[in-house]
Coordinates of C-alpha atoms and ligand atoms in Angstrom, one line a residue:
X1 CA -7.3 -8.3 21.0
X2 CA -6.9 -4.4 21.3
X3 CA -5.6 -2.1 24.0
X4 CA -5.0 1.2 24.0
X5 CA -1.3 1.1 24.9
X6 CA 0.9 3.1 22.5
X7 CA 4.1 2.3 20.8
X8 CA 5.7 4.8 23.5
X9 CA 3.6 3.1 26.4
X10 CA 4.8 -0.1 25.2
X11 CA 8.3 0.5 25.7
X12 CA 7.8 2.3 28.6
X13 CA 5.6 -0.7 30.2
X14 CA 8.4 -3.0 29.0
X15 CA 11.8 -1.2 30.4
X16 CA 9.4 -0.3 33.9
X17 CA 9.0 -3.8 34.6
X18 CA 12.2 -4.9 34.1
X19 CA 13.8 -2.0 36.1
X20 CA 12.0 -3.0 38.7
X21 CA 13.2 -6.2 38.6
X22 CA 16.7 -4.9 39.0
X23 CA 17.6 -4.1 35.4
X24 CA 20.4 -1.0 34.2
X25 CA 18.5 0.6 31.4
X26 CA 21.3 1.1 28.5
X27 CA 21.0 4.8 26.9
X28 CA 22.4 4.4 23.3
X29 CA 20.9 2.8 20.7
X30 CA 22.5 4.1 17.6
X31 CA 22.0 1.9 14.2
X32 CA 25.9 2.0 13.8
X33 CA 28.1 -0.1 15.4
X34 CA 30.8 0.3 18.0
X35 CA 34.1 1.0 16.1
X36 CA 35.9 -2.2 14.6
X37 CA 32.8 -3.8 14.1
X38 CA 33.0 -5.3 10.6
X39 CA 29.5 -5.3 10.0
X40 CA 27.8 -2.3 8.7
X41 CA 24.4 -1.7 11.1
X42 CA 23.6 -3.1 14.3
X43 CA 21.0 -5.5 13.3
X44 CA 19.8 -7.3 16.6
X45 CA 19.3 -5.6 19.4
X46 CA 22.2 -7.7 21.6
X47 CA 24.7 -7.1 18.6
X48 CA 26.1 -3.8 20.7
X49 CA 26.4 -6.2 24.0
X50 CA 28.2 -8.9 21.9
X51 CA 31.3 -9.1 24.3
X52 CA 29.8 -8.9 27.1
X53 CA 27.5 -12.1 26.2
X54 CA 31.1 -13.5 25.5
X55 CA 31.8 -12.9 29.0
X56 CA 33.3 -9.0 29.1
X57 CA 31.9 -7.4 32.8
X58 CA 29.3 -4.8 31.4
X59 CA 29.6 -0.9 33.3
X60 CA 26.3 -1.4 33.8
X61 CA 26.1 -4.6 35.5
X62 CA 24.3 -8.0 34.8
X63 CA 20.8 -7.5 34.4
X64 CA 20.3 -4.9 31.3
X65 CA 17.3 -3.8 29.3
X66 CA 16.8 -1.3 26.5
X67 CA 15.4 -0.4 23.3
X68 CA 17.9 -0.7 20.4
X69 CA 17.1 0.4 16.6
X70 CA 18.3 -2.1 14.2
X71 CA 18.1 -2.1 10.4
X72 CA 18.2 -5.6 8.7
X73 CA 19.1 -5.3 4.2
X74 CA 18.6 -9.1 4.4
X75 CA 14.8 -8.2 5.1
X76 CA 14.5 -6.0 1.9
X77 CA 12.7 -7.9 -0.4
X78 CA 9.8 -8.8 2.5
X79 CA 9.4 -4.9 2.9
X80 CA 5.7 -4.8 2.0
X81 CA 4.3 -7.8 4.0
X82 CA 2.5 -7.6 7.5
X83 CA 5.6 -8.1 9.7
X84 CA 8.8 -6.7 7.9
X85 CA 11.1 -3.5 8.3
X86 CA 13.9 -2.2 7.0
X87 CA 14.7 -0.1 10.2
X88 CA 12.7 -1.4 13.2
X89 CA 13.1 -1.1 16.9
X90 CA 13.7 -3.8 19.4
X91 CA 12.7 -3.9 23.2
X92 CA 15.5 -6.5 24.9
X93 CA 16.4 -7.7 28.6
X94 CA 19.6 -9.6 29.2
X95 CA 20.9 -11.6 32.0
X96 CA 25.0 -11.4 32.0
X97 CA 25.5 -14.5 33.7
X98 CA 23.5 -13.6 36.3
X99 CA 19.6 -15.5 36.5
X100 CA 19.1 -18.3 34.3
X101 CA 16.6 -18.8 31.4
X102 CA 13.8 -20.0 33.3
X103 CA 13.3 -16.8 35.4
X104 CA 13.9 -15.1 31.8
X105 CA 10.5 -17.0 30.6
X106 CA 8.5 -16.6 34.1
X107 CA 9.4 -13.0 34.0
X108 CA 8.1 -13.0 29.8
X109 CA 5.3 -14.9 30.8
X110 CA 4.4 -12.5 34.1
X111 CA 5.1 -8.9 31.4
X112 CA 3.0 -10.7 28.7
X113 CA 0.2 -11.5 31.4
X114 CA -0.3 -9.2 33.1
X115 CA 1.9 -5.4 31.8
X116 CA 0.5 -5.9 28.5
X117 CA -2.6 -8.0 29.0
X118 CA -2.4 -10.8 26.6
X119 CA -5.0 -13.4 27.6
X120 CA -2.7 -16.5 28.4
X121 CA -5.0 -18.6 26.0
X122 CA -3.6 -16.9 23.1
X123 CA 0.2 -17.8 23.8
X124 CA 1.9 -20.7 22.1
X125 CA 5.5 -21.3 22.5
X126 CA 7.9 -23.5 20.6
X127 CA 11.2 -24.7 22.4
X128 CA 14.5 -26.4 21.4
X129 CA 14.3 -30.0 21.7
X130 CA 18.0 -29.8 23.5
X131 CA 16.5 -27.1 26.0
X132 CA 14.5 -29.6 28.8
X133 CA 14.8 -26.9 31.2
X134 CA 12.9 -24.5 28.9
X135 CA 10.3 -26.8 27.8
X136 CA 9.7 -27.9 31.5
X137 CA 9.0 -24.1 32.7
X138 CA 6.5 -23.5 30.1
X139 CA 4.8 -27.1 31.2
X140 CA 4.5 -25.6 34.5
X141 CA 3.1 -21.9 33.3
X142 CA 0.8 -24.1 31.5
X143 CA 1.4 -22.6 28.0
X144 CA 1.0 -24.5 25.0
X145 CA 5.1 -25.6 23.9
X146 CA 6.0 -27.2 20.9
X147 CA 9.5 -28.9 20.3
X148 CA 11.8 -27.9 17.5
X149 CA 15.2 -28.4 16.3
X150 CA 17.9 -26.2 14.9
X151 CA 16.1 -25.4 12.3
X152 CA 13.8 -22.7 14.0
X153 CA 15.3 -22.5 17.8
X154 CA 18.6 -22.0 17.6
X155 CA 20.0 -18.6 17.3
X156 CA 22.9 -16.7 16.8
X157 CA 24.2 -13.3 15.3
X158 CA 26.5 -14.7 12.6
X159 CA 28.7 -17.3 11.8
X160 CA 30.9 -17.1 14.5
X161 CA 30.5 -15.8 18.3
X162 CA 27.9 -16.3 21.2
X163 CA 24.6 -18.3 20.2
X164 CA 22.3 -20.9 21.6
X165 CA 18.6 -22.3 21.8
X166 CA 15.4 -20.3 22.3
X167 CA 11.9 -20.0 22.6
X168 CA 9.9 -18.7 20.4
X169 CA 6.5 -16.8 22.4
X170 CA 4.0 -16.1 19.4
X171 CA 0.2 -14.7 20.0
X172 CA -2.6 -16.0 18.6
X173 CA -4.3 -12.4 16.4
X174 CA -7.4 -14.2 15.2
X175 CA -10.7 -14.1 16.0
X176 CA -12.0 -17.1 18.7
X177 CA -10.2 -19.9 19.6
X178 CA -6.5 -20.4 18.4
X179 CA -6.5 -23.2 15.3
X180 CA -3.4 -25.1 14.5
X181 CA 0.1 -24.3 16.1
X182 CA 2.7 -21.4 14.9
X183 CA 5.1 -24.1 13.3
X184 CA 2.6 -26.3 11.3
X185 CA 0.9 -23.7 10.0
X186 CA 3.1 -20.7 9.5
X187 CA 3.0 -20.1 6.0
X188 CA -0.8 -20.9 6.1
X189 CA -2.1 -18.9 8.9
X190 CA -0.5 -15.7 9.4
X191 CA -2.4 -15.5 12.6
X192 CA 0.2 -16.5 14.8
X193 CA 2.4 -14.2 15.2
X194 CA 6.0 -14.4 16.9
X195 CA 6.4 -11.4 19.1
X196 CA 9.6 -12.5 21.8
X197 CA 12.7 -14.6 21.2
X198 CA 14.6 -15.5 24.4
X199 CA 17.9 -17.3 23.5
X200 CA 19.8 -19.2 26.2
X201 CA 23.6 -18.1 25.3
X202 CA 25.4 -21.1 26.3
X203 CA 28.1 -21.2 23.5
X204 CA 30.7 -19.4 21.2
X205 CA 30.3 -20.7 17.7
X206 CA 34.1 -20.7 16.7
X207 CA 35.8 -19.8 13.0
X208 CA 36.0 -23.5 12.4
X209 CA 32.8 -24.2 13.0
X210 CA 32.9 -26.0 16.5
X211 CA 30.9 -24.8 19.2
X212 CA 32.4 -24.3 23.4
X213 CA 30.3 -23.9 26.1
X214 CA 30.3 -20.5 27.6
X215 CA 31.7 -20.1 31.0
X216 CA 29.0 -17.9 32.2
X217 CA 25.5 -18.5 30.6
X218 CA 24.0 -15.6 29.5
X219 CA 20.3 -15.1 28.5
X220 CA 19.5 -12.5 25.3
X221 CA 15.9 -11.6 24.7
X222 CA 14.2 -9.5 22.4
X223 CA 10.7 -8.2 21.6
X224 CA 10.0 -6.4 18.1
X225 CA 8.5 -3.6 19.2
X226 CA 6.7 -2.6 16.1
X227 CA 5.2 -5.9 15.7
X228 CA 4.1 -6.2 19.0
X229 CA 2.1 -2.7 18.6
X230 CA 0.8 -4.5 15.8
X231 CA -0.6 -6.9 18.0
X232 CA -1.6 -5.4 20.9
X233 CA -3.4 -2.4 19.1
X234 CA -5.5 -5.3 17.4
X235 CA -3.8 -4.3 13.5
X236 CA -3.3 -7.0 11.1
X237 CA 0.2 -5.0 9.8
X238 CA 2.4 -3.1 11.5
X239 CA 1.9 -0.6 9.0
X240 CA -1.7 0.1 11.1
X241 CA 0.2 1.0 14.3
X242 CA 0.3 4.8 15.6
X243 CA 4.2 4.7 14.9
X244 CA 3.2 4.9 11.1
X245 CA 0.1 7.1 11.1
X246 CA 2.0 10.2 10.0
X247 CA 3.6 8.2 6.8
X248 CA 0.6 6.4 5.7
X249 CA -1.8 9.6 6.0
X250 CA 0.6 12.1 4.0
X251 CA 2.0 9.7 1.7
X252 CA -1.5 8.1 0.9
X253 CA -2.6 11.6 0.3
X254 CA 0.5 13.5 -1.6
X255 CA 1.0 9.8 -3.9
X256 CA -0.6 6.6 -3.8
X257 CA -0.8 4.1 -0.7
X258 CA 2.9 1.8 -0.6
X259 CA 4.1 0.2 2.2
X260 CA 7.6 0.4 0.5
X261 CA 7.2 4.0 0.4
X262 CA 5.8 4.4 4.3
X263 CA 9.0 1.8 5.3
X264 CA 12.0 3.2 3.1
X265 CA 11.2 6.8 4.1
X266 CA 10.6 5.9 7.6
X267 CA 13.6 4.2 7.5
X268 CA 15.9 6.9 5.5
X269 CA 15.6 9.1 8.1
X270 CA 16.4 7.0 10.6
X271 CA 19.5 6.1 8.7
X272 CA 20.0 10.2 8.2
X273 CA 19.5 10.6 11.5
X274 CA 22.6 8.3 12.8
X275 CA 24.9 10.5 10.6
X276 CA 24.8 8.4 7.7
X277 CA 25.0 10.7 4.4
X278 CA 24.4 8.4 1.0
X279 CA 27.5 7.3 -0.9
X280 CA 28.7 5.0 -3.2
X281 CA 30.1 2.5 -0.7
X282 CA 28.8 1.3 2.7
X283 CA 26.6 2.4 5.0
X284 CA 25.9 5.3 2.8
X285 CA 25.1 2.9 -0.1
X286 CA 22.7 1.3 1.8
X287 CA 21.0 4.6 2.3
X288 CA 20.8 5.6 -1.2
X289 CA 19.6 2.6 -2.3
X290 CA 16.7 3.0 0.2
X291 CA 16.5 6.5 -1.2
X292 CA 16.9 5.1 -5.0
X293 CA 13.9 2.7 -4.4
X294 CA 11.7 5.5 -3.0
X295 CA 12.2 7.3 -6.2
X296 CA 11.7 4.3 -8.6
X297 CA 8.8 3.9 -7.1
X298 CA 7.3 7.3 -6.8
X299 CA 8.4 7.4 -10.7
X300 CA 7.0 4.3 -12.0
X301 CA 3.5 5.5 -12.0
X302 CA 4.1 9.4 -12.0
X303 CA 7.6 10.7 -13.2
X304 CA 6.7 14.5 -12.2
X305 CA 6.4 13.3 -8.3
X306 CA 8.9 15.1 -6.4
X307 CA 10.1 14.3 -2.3
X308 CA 10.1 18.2 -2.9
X309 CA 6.3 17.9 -1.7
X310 CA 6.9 15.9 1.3
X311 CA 6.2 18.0 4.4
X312 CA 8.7 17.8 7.0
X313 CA 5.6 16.7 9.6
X314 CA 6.4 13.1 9.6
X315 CA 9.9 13.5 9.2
X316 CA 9.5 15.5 12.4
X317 CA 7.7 12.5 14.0
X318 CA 10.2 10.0 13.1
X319 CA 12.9 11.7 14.5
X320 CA 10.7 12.3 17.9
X321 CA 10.1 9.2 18.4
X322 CA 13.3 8.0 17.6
X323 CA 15.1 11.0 19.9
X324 CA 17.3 11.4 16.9
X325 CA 20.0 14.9 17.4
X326 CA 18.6 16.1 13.7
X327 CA 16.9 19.0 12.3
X328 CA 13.7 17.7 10.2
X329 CA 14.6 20.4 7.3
X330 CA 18.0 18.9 7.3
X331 CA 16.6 15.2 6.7
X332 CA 14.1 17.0 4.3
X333 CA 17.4 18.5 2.3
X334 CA 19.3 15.4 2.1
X335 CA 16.7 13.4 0.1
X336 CA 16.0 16.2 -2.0
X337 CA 19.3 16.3 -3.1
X338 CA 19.4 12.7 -3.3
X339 CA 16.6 12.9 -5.4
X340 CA 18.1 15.7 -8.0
X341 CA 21.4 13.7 -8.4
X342 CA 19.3 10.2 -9.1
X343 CA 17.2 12.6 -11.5
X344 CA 20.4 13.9 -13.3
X345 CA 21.8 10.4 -13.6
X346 CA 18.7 8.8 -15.0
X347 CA 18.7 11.0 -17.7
X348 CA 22.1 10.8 -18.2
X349 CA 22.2 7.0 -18.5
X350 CA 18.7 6.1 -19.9
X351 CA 19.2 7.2 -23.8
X352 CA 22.9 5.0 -23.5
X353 CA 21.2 2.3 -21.8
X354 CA 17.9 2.6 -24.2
X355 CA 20.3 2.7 -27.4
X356 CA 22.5 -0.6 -26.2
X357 CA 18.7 -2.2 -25.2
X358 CA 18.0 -1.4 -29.4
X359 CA 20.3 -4.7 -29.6
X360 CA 18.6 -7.3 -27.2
X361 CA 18.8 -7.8 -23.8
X362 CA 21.6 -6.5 -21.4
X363 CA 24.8 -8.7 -21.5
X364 CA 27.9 -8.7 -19.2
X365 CA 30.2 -6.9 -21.5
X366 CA 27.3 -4.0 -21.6
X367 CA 27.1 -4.0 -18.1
X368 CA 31.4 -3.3 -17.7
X369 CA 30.9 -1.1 -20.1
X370 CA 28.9 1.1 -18.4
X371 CA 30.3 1.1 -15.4
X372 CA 34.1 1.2 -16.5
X373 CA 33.1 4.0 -19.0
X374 CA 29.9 5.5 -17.5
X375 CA 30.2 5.2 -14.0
X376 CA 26.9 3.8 -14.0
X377 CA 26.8 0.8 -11.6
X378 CA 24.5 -2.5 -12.7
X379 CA 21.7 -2.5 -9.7
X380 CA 21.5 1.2 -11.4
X381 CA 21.3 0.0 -14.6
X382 CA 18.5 -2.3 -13.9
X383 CA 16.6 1.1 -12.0
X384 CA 16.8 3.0 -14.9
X385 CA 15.1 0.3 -17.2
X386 CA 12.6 0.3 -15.3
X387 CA 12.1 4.1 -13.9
X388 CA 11.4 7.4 -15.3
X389 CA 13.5 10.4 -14.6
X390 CA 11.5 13.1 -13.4
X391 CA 10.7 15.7 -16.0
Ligands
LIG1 N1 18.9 -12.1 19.7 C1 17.5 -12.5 19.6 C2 16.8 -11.9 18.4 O1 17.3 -10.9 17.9 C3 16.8 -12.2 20.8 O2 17.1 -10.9 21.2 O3 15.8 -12.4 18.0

């Protein structure tokens, strides 16, 4: 399928019809957490609503919708396939204890339908098999629903805090007929493709494990909103979809085609852009090791490539789309700098790594050794055997 609906449209069809269904619109959707938040980005888009899932009244009321960044590290090493992001965006609705999960479906079903024109033939759904309620309403839409266990329909944030089953909607991308189902053939037929998880919040998971029913049910849902550009604008990877355009045409031009490179940059200044500057610890750590891989990269084929060529144009675009508060020349000046201290520390390290590499392989006392003497840490250790400082 292929329409002509843009990223922006998309999330402007999305929040529309749930606004007119009664739903606040929430404003901020910053990658970093409210304060006292142990964890370092917001990686789901409910994680900012957490407590009032848990029951809190929201200032906004019970029926919410939005579009929250989130940034997921534990996605890193699928960076490069059809469907993965570092720093993506997610469309969400959420009933505070207000209408239950079947409306949350008919309403999915109904935006799916007919706001973003997916021919119902090419919906399949899987459901929990302790959800009947769920599994009846999609019997009644007449979609496709197959039953699953923990395994892939139950969700939740974390170890501990509000979580439940879902339903799993997924869109059939091939050509013709839909073959096979989204669970027996996942790894098989990359076809299907998941685009909108609504979890029925019914419990808190608790420290110790055990799980309490929440007093008021809440439902959480969430769209990907990259992936369902992907699908709707007919692409096979989300690195196809308008949102990318301006980091796939400059960086296929300047350098050589990489999703890494389109995702990590994209990503960096979206991290620059929430006020994160890189460091050694944190969030900033994250950010220069999204910056460190950039340059690895860049550097593995072509040591005299420099971010000092990258024009500020898609920086510019990223930051417009995301409606981040940041000068593009700024962003541009960060990973410059970034780039000169990596530079400066590769050369440092390399001829003390290369001579202690004259003896064999790497061992643990090495490793302490530069870092207690060096200051070189060991994930930099292993960059620098394998990239070239710039000349
Ligand atoms: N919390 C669920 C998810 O992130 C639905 O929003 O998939």
């Amino acid at each position: 399928m292929r329409t002509t609906l843009s990223t922006s449209q998309i999330t402007g069809t999305f929040l529309d019809f749930y606004r007119d269904r009664g739903h606040e619109i929430l404003g901020d959707s910053t990658l970093i957490p409210p304060q006292g938040d142990p964890v370092l980005f917001t990686s789901a888009g409910m994680h900012p609503l957490t407590p009032y899932l848990e029951g809190r009244p929201h200032p906004l009321g019970r029926r919410l919708t939005g579009v929250q960044r989130c940034l997921r590290t534990t996605d890193l090493d699928e960076v490069g396939d059809d469907t993965h992001l570092t720093v993506f965006q997610m469309l969400g609705s959420w009933s505070l204890g207000d209408y239950p999960g079947d409306q949350s479906l008919r309403w999915g079903y109904e935006l799916l339908r007919d706001g973003f024109g997916v021919p119902p033939s090419r919906l399949h759904v899987t459901v929990h098999d302790g959800d009947p309620g769920s599994l009846e309403t999609w019997q009644r839409l007449g979609v496709p629903v197959e039953i699953l266990g923990d395994d892939d329909n139950w969700w939740s944030n974390g170890p501990t805090g509000p979580c439940g089953p879902d339903s799993e909607i997924f869109i059939w991308t091939g050509d013709g007929v839909p073959s096979g189902t989204p669970s027996t053939t996942p790894s098989t037929d990359d076809r299907w493709v998941e685009v909108w998880n609504h979890v029925m919040m019914r419990y808190r998971r608790h420290p110790d494990g055990t799980l309490t029913s929440l007093e008021q049910p809440s439902v959480d849902t969430g769209m990907g909103l990259e992936r369902m550009a992907m699908v709707l604008q007919g692409h096979s990877s989300v690195f196809d979809t308008d949102v990318f355009e301006p980091w796939t045409r400059t960086v296929s031009s300047l350098w050589t085609p990489s999703r890494l490179l389109y995702d990590h940059l994209r990503s960096s200044v979206v991290v620059i852009g929430d006020g994160v500057h890189p460091s050694n610890t944190g969030r900033g750590y994250v950010l220069r090791r999204l910056i460190r891989r950039i340059l690895t990269t860049l550097w593995r084929d072509d040591p005299s490539r420099t971010l000092l060529d990258l024009p500020t144009d898609p920086i510019a675009s990223t930051v417009d789309h995301y409606g981040l508060p940041i000068d593009p020349l700024y962003v541009h000046d960060v990973l410059v700098y970034e780039e000169r201290r990596f530079g400066a520390l590769l050369r440092r390290g390399r001829p003390l790594i290369e001579r202690l590499l004259l003896r064999g392989p790497l061992t643990d006392d090495d490793y302490h050794y530069l870092h207690d003497t060096h200051g070189i840490p060991r994930d930099l250790v292993e960059e620098v055997v394998t990239a070239q400082p710039r000349q």
